[in-house]
């Protein structure tokens, strides 16, 4: 297939490289910063552009891989008469933003990607939504050589998946940061927690998180919980978060 990549960031870079590596032709790479478009285009043997008015009308797929805030701006600038499939990669943006086009869809990987870090996309699930069965089949043919884990996913499911990805990735990392700051204030190294972090992540690969929960809240050990809260009186924000999460766990494991 002939593709136009709209964007040059993390997802755009990974998908452009993956599609190029699986035999697709990248006609153009667009970025409002031409240097960024050049950097990606040079890797996938493509033309770089910094003006949406210069986008080819002869692509099979137009892959919009930009920030959620920029998707609307891009769709407004694209010619609605283009015949190719217009696709975005957002987890939180409805497919309806694309309905002005003849054919449209979404390809969403619930994964934190960094264009500077090589990632094996074959182990990552990709949710696909499309305006029709015909479009879905085309997008599946595009992504199937990249990953065997593609699956149908409507806008509501995709939003739930995106939210859940934030919980397990961004929020868990915020808790790591919180723990690191507490340990640093007590002259301890965050390295001391890395084995338990790895063990927790490993457990959920084989078991439900509900079955692997441990700790004082899981046991209903209020003596320990109260000791922790007493220690956290010097950390008001952390104390609130600890209390909320402890309450959440306690309610799910009633005695």
Phi, psi and omega in degrees: 000155174263127185239148166245127179260118179255100186129158180219016183274210189295304182292317179304315182296312182295316182289322178299314179297318182294316180293321177297317181293335181262017169100004180273155182260121178268105183291313186214153169236123179254139167209144176297341174254110187300326179299322178291320176298318179300318184299316180283318182300325181293335181278330185247021174054055188229167173275138177257139178221156177233018180227119182296339178289345181267003184292135180298146176261012187245018179273155175277326182221134174249107187263107179270106181238073181232178178296155179306319183295334184267348184300312182300318180299317180294314182296328178290331183275337181284147178288118183293350181274355181299143187271339182289171180277125178263125188231138167246168187240017185279146174275334188252358182256129181295155176294339184298338179296345183255003191291352176287345183266159182296317180224141184201164181188186180224138170236112186234119173262118177283073185211141174275112184249147177229124185294345179272354183239124176295134180228136178280099182291344183293342180262001184260131176285143177238119175278134181238131173232145183211161181286343181204166178296323179299314179294319178302314181298322178294315180293326177294320177297326178293315189267339184302320178292341179278317180211138176278002187260019178291145183209154177290140186204111181281177188297321179293316178296320181295320177296318177297321180293318179296314178301316181294326176295322176298318180299311187279338182257293185292316182288320178296322178293326176297324177292323175300316180298318179300314180296319180298318181294320179296315181296320180299319179295334179261014177060043176236155182269140175296338178303334180297338182263350186298323176297320181288328175296314180296320180295318180296315179296324180291321182300318184285354173288336185242344187224159174292140176304329180297326182277345184254001181295134177227186173105174185297322179293321178297324181274348186072033183270084185289338177297314179290318179304315181294324175297318178297315181295325177295318177298323185279003176299337177277353180232080188302316181294314179298325179298317179298317180295317178301315182295316180297315181291323177296317178298319178301314181292314182303318182294335181269354177227065181296144179275000000 
